[in-house]
PDB file of C-alpha atoms in Angstrom:
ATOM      1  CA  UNK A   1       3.327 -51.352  20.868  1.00  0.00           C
ATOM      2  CA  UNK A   2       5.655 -53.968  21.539  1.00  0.00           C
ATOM      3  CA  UNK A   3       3.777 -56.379  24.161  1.00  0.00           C
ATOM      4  CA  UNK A   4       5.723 -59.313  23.477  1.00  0.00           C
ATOM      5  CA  UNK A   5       8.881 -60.944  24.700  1.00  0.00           C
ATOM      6  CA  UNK A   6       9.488 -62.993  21.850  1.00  0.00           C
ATOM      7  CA  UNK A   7       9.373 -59.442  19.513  1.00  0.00           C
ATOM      8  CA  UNK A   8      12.424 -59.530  16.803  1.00  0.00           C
ATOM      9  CA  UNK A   9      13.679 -56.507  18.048  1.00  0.00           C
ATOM     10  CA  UNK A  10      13.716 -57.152  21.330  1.00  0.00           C
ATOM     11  CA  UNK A  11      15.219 -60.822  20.319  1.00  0.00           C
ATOM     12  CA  UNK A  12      18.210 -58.606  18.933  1.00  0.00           C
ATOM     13  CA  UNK A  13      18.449 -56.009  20.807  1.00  0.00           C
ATOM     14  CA  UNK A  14      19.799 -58.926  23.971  1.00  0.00           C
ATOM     15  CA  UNK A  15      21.832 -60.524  21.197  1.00  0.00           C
ATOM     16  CA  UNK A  16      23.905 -57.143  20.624  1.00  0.00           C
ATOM     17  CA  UNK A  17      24.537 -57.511  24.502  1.00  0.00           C
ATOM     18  CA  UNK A  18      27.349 -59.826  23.184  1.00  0.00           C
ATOM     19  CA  UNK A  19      30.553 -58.838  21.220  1.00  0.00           C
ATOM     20  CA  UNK A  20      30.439 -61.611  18.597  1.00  0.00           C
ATOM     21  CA  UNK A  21      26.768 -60.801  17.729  1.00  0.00           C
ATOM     22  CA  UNK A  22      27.790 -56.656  17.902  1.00  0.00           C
ATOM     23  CA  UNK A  23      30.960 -58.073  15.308  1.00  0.00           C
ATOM     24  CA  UNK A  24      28.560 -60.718  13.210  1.00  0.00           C
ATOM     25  CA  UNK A  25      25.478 -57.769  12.569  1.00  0.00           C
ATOM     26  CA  UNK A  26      27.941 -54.649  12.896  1.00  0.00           C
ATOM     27  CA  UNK A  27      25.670 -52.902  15.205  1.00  0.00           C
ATOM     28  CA  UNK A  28      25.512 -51.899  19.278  1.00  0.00           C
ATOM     29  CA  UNK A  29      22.867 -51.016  21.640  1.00  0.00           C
ATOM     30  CA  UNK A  30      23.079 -47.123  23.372  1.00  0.00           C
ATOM     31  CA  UNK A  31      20.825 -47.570  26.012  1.00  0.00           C
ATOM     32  CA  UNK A  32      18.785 -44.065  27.817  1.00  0.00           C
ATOM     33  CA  UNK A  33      17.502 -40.895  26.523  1.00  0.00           C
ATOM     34  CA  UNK A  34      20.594 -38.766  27.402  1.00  0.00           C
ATOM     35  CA  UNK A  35      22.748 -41.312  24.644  1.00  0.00           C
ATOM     36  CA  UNK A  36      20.046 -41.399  22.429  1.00  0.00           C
ATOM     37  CA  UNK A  37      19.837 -37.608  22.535  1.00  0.00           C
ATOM     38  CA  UNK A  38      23.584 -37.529  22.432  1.00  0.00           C
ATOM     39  CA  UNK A  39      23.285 -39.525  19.112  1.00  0.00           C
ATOM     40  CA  UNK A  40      20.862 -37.218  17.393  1.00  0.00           C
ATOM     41  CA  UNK A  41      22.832 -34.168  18.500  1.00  0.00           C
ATOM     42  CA  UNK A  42      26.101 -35.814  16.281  1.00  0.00           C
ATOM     43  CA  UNK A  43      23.524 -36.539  13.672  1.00  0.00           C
ATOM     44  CA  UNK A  44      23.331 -39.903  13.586  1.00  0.00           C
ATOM     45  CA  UNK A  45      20.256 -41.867  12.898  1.00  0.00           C
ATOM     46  CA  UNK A  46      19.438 -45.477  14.909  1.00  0.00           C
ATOM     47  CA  UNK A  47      18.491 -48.349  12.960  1.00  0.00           C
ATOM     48  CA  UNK A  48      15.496 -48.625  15.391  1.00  0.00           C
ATOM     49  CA  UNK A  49      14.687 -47.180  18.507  1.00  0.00           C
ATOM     50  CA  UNK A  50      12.667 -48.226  21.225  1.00  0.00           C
ATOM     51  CA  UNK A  51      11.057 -46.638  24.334  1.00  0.00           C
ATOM     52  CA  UNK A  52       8.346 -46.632  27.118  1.00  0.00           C
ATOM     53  CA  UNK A  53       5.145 -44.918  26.169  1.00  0.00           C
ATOM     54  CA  UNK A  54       6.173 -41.430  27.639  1.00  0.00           C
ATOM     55  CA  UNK A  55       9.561 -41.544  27.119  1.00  0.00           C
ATOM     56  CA  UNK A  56      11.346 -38.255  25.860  1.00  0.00           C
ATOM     57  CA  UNK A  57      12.470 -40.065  23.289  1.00  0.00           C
ATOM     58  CA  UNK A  58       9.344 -42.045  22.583  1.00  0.00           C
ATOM     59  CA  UNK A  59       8.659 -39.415  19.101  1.00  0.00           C
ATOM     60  CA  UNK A  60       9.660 -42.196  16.009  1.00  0.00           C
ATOM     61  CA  UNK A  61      10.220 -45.180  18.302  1.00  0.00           C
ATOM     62  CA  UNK A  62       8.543 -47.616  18.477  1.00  0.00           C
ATOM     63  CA  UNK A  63       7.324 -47.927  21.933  1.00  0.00           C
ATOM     64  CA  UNK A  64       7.659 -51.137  23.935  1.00  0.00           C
ATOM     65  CA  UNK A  65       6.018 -52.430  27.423  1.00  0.00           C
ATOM     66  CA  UNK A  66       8.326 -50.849  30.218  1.00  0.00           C
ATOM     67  CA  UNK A  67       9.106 -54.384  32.282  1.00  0.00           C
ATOM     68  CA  UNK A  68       9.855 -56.165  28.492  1.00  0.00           C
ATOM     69  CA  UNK A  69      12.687 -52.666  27.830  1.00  0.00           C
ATOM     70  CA  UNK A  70      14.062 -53.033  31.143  1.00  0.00           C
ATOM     71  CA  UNK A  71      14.532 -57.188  30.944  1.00  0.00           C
ATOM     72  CA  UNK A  72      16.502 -56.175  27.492  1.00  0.00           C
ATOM     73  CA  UNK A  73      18.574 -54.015  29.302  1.00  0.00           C
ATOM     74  CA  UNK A  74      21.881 -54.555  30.567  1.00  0.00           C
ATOM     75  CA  UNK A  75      21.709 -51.991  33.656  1.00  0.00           C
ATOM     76  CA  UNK A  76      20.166 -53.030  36.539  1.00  0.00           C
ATOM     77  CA  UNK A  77      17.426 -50.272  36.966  1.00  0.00           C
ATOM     78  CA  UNK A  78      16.315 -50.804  33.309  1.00  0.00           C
ATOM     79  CA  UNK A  79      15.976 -47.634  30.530  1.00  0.00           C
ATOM     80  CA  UNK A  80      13.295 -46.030  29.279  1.00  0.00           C
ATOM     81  CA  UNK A  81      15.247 -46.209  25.756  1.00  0.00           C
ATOM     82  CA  UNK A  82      17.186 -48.169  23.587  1.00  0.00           C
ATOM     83  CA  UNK A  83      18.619 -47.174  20.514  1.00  0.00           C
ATOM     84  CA  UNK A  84      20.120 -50.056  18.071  1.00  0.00           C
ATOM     85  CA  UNK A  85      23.247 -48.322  16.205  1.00  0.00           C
ATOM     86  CA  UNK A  86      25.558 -48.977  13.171  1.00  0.00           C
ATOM     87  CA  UNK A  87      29.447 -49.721  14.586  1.00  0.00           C
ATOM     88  CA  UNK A  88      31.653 -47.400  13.059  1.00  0.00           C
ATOM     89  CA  UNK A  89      35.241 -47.984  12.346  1.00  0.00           C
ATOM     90  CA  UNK A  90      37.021 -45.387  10.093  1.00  0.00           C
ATOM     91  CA  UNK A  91      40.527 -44.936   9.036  1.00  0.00           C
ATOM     92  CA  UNK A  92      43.687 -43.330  10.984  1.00  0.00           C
ATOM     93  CA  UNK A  93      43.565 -39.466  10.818  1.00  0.00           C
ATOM     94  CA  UNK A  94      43.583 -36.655  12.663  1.00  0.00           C
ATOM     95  CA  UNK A  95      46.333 -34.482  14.536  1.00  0.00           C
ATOM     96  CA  UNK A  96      46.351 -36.632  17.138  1.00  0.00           C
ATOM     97  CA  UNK A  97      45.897 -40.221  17.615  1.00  0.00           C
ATOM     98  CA  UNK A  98      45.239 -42.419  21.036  1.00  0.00           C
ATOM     99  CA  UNK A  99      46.501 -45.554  20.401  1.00  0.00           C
ATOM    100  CA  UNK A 100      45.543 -48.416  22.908  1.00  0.00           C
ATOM    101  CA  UNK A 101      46.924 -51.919  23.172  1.00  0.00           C
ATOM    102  CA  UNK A 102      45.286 -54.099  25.847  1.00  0.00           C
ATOM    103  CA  UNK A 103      43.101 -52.162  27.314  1.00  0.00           C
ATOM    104  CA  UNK A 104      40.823 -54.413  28.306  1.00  0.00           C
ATOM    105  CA  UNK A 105      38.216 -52.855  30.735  1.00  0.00           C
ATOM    106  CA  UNK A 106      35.684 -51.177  28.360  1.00  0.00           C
ATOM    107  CA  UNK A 107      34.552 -48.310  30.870  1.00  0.00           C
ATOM    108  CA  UNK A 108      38.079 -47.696  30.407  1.00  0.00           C
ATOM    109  CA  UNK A 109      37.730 -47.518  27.082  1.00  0.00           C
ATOM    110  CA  UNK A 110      34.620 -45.742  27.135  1.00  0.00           C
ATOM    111  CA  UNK A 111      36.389 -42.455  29.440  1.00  0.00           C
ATOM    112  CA  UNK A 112      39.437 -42.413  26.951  1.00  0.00           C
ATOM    113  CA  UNK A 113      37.069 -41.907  24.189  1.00  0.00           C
ATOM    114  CA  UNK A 114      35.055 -39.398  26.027  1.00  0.00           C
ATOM    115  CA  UNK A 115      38.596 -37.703  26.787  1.00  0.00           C
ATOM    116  CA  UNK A 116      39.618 -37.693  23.240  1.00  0.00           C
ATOM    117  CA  UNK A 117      36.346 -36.130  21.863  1.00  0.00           C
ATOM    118  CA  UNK A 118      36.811 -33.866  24.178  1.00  0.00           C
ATOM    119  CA  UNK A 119      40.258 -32.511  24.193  1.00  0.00           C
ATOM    120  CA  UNK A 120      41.683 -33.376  21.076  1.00  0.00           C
ATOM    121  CA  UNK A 121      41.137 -33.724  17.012  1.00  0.00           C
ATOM    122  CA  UNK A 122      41.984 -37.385  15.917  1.00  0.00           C
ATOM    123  CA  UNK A 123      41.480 -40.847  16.141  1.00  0.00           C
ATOM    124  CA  UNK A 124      41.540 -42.822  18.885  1.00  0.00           C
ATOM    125  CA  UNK A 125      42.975 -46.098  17.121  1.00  0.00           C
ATOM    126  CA  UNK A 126      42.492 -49.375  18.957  1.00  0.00           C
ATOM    127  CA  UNK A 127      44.671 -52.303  18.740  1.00  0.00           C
ATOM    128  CA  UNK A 128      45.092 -55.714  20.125  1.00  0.00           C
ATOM    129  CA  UNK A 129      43.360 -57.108  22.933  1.00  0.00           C
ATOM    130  CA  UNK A 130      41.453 -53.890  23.686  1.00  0.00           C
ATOM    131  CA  UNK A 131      37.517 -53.999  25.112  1.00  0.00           C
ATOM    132  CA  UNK A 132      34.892 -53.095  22.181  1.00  0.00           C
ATOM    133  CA  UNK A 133      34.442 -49.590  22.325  1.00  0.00           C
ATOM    134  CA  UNK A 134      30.806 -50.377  21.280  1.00  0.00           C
ATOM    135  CA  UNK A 135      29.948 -52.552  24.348  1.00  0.00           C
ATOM    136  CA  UNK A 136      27.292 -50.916  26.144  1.00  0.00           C
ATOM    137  CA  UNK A 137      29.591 -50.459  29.443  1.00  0.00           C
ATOM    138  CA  UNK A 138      31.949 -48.646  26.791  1.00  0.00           C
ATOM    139  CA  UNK A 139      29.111 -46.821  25.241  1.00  0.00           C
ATOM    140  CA  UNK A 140      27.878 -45.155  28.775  1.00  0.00           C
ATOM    141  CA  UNK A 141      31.437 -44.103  29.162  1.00  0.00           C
ATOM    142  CA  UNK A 142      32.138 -42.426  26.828  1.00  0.00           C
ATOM    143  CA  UNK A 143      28.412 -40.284  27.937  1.00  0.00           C
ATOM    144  CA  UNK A 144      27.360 -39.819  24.218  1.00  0.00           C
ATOM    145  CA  UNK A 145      31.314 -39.578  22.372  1.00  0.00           C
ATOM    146  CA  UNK A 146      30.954 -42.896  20.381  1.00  0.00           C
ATOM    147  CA  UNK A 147      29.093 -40.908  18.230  1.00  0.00           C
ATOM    148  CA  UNK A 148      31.092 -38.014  17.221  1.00  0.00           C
ATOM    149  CA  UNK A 149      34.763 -39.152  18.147  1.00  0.00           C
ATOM    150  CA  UNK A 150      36.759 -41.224  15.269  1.00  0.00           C
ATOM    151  CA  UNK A 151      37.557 -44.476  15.728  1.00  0.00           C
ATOM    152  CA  UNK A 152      39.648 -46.807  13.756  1.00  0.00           C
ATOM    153  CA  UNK A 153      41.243 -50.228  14.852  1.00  0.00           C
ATOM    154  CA  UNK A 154      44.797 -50.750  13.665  1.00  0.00           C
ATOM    155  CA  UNK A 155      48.639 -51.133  14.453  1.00  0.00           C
ATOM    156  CA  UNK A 156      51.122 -48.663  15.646  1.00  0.00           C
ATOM    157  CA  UNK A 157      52.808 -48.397  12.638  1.00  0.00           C
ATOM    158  CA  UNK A 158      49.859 -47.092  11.303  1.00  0.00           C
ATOM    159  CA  UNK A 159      49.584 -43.731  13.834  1.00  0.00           C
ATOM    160  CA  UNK A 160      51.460 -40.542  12.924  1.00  0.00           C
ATOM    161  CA  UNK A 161      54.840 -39.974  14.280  1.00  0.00           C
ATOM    162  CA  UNK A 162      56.117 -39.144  17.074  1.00  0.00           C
ATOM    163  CA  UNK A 163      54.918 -41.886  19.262  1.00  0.00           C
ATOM    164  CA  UNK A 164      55.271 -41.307  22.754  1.00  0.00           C
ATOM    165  CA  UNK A 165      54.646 -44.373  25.435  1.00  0.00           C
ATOM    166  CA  UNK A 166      52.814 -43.356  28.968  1.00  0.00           C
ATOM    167  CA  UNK A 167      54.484 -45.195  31.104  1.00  0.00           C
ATOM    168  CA  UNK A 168      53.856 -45.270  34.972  1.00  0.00           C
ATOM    169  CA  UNK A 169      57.512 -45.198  35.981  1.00  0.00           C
ATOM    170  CA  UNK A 170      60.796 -43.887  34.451  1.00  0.00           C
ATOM    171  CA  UNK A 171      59.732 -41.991  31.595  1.00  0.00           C
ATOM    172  CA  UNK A 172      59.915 -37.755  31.152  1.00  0.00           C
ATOM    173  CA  UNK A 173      57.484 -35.614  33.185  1.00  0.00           C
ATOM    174  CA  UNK A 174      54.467 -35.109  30.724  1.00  0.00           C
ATOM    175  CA  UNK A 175      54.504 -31.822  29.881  1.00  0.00           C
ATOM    176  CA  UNK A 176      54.658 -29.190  26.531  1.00  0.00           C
ATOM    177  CA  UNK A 177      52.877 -32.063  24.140  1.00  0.00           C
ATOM    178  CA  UNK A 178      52.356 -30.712  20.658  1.00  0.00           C
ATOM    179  CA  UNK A 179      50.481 -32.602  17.518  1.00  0.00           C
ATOM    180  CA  UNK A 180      51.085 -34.156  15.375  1.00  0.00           C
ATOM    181  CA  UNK A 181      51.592 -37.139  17.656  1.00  0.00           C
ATOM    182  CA  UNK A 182      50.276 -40.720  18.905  1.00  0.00           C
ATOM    183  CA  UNK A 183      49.763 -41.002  22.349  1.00  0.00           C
ATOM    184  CA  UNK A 184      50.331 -44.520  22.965  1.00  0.00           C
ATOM    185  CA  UNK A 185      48.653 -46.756  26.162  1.00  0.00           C
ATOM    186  CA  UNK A 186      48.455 -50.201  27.724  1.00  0.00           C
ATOM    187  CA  UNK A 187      46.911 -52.169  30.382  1.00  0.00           C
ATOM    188  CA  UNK A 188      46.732 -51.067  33.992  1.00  0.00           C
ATOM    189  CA  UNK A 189      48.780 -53.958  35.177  1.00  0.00           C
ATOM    190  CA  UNK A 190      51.145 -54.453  32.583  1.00  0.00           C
ATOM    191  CA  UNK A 191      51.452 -51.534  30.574  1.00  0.00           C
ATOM    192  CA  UNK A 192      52.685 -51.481  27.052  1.00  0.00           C
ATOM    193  CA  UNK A 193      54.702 -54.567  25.395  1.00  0.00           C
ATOM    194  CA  UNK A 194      58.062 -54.552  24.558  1.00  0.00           C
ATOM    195  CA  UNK A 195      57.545 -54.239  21.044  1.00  0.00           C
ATOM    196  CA  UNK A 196      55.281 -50.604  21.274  1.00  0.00           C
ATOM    197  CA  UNK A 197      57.102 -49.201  23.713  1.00  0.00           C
ATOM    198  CA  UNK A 198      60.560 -50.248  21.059  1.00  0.00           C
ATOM    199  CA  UNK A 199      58.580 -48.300  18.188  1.00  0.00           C
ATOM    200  CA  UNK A 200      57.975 -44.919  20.339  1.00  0.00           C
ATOM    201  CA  UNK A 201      60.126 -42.346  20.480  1.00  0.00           C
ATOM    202  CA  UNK A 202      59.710 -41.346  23.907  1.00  0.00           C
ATOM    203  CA  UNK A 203      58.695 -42.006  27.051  1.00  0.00           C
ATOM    204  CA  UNK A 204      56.522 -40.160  29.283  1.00  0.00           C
ATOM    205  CA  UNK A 205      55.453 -40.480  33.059  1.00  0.00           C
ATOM    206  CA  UNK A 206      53.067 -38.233  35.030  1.00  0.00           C
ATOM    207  CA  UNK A 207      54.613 -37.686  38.612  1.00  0.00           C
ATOM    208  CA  UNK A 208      53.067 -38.861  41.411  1.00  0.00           C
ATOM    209  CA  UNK A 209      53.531 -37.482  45.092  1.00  0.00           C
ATOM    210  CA  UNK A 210      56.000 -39.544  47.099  1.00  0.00           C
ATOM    211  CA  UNK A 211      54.537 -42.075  48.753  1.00  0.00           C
ATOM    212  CA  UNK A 212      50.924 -41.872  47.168  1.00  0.00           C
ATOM    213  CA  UNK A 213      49.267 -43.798  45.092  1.00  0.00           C
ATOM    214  CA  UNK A 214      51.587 -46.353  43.040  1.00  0.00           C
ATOM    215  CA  UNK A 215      49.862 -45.403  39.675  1.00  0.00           C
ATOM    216  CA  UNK A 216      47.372 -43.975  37.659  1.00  0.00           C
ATOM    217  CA  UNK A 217      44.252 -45.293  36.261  1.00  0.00           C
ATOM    218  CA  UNK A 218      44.995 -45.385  32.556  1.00  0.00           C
ATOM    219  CA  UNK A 219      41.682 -43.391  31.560  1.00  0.00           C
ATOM    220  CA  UNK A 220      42.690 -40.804  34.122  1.00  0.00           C
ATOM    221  CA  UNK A 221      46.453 -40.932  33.057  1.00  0.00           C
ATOM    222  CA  UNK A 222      44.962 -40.729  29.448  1.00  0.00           C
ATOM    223  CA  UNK A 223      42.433 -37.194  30.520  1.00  0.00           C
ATOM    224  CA  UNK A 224      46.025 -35.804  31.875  1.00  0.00           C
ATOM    225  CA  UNK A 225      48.314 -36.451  28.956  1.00  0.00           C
ATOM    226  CA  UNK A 226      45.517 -35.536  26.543  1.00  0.00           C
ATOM    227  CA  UNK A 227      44.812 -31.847  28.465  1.00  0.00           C
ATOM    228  CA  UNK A 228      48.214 -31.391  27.652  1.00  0.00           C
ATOM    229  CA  UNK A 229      47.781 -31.275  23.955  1.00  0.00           C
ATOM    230  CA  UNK A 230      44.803 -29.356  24.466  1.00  0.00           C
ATOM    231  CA  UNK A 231      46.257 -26.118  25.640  1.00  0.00           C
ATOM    232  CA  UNK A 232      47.605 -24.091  23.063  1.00  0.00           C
ATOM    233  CA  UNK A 233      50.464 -21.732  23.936  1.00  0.00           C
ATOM    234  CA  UNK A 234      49.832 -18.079  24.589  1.00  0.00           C
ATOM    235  CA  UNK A 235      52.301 -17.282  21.692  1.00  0.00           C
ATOM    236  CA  UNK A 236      49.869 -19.388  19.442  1.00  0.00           C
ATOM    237  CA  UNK A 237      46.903 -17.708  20.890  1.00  0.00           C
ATOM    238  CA  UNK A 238      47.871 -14.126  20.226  1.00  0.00           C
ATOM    239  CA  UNK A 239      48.188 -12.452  16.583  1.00  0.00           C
ATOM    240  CA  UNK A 240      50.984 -10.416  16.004  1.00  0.00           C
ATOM    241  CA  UNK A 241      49.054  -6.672  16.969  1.00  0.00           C
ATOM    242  CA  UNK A 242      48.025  -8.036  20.287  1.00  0.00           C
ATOM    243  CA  UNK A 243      49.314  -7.139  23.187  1.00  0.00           C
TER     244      UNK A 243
END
């Protein structure tokens, strides 16, 4: 058992809280049984895992004093687990792609690529000035999704065509999406630049009631546009002797 808080691991484990040290040792922290369980469910194996004696998923981790987990922890109640991860980065591919460009809030981040796993098949592909999808506010978001949903950083150019630009005001209703296509998002406050929304070839809004709210949060907007792809057509659905 882990009784110290000078331990290596533990030394690491609060380094990894930090992007440059997640970028420098290519790894990230899931913290709680229900990620750790998500991660064995996508079968993927943690460098290390630690846990209070007791914990669910105290079977091959090493177990650690529970006040010397929680003060490695970055949520306020503490864990009773932390796994330490490999970041994974693959290439553009899929159907679909999500492509985000400043995007800065990583439970943002985090929801999109819970939506994506979720909805569609493809990449969601993240460009500049985006939150690290392997921050551990990013990680809870996405509720276990980091480790089954592709991700890839890149540049537009690099996403299948057609791209199509969510914009909060003046584009088409969204509405009959179909893949293969890039789904293309930007900040909350100032939405895509110039030069993305130039390479797209169209632009989409979602309607709002009059009056209500003046936009969208963009991992909400992202869960709409997305359940769009996601429903096939009955035409699709039904072989040719149905009725």
């Amino acid at each position: 058992m882990i009784t110290s808080h000078d331990n290596e691991k533990l030394k690491l484990v609060r380094k990894l809280h930090e992007r440059k040290h997640r970028e420098r040792e290519g790894l990230f922290i899931a913290e709680g049984e229900d990620l750790l369980a998500a991660a064995a469910q996508a079968g993927i194996e943690p460098v290390f895992a630690l846990a209070v004696p007791g914990s669910e998923s105290a079977g091959g981790a090493i177990e650690v004093e529970a006040e010397l987990l929680a003060a490695a922890s970055t949520l306020g109640s503490g864990t009773r687990a932390i796994g330490v991860f490999e970041r994974r980065l693959g290439p553009v591919g899929g159907a679909v792609c999500v492509y985000l460009h400043g995007v800065g809030d990583p439970g943002n981040v985090g929801a999109i690529v819970r939506s994506a796993h979720a909805l569609v098949d493809g990449t969601v592909v993240l460009g500049p000035g985006c939150a690290d999808p392997f921050s551990p506010k990013a990680v809870r978001a996405s509720m276990g999704s980091i480790f089954a949903q592709p991700l890839a950083q890149g540049e537009l150019a690099q996403t299948p065509a057609p791209r199509v630009a969510l914009v909060a005001h003046g584009g088409e209703p969204v509405a009959g999406l179909e893949a293969p296509l890039t789904l293309c998002l930007g900040a909350e406050r100032e939405g895509l630049p110039a030069d993305v929304l130039d390479g797209c070839e169209r632009r989409l809004t979602i309607p709002l009631r009059d009056g209500a709210a003046e936009s969208l949060n963009v991992a909400a907007a992202a869960a709409i546009a997305l359940a769009q792809l996601a429903i096939t057509p009955a035409s699709e659905r039904l072989g040719s002797g149905d009725a």
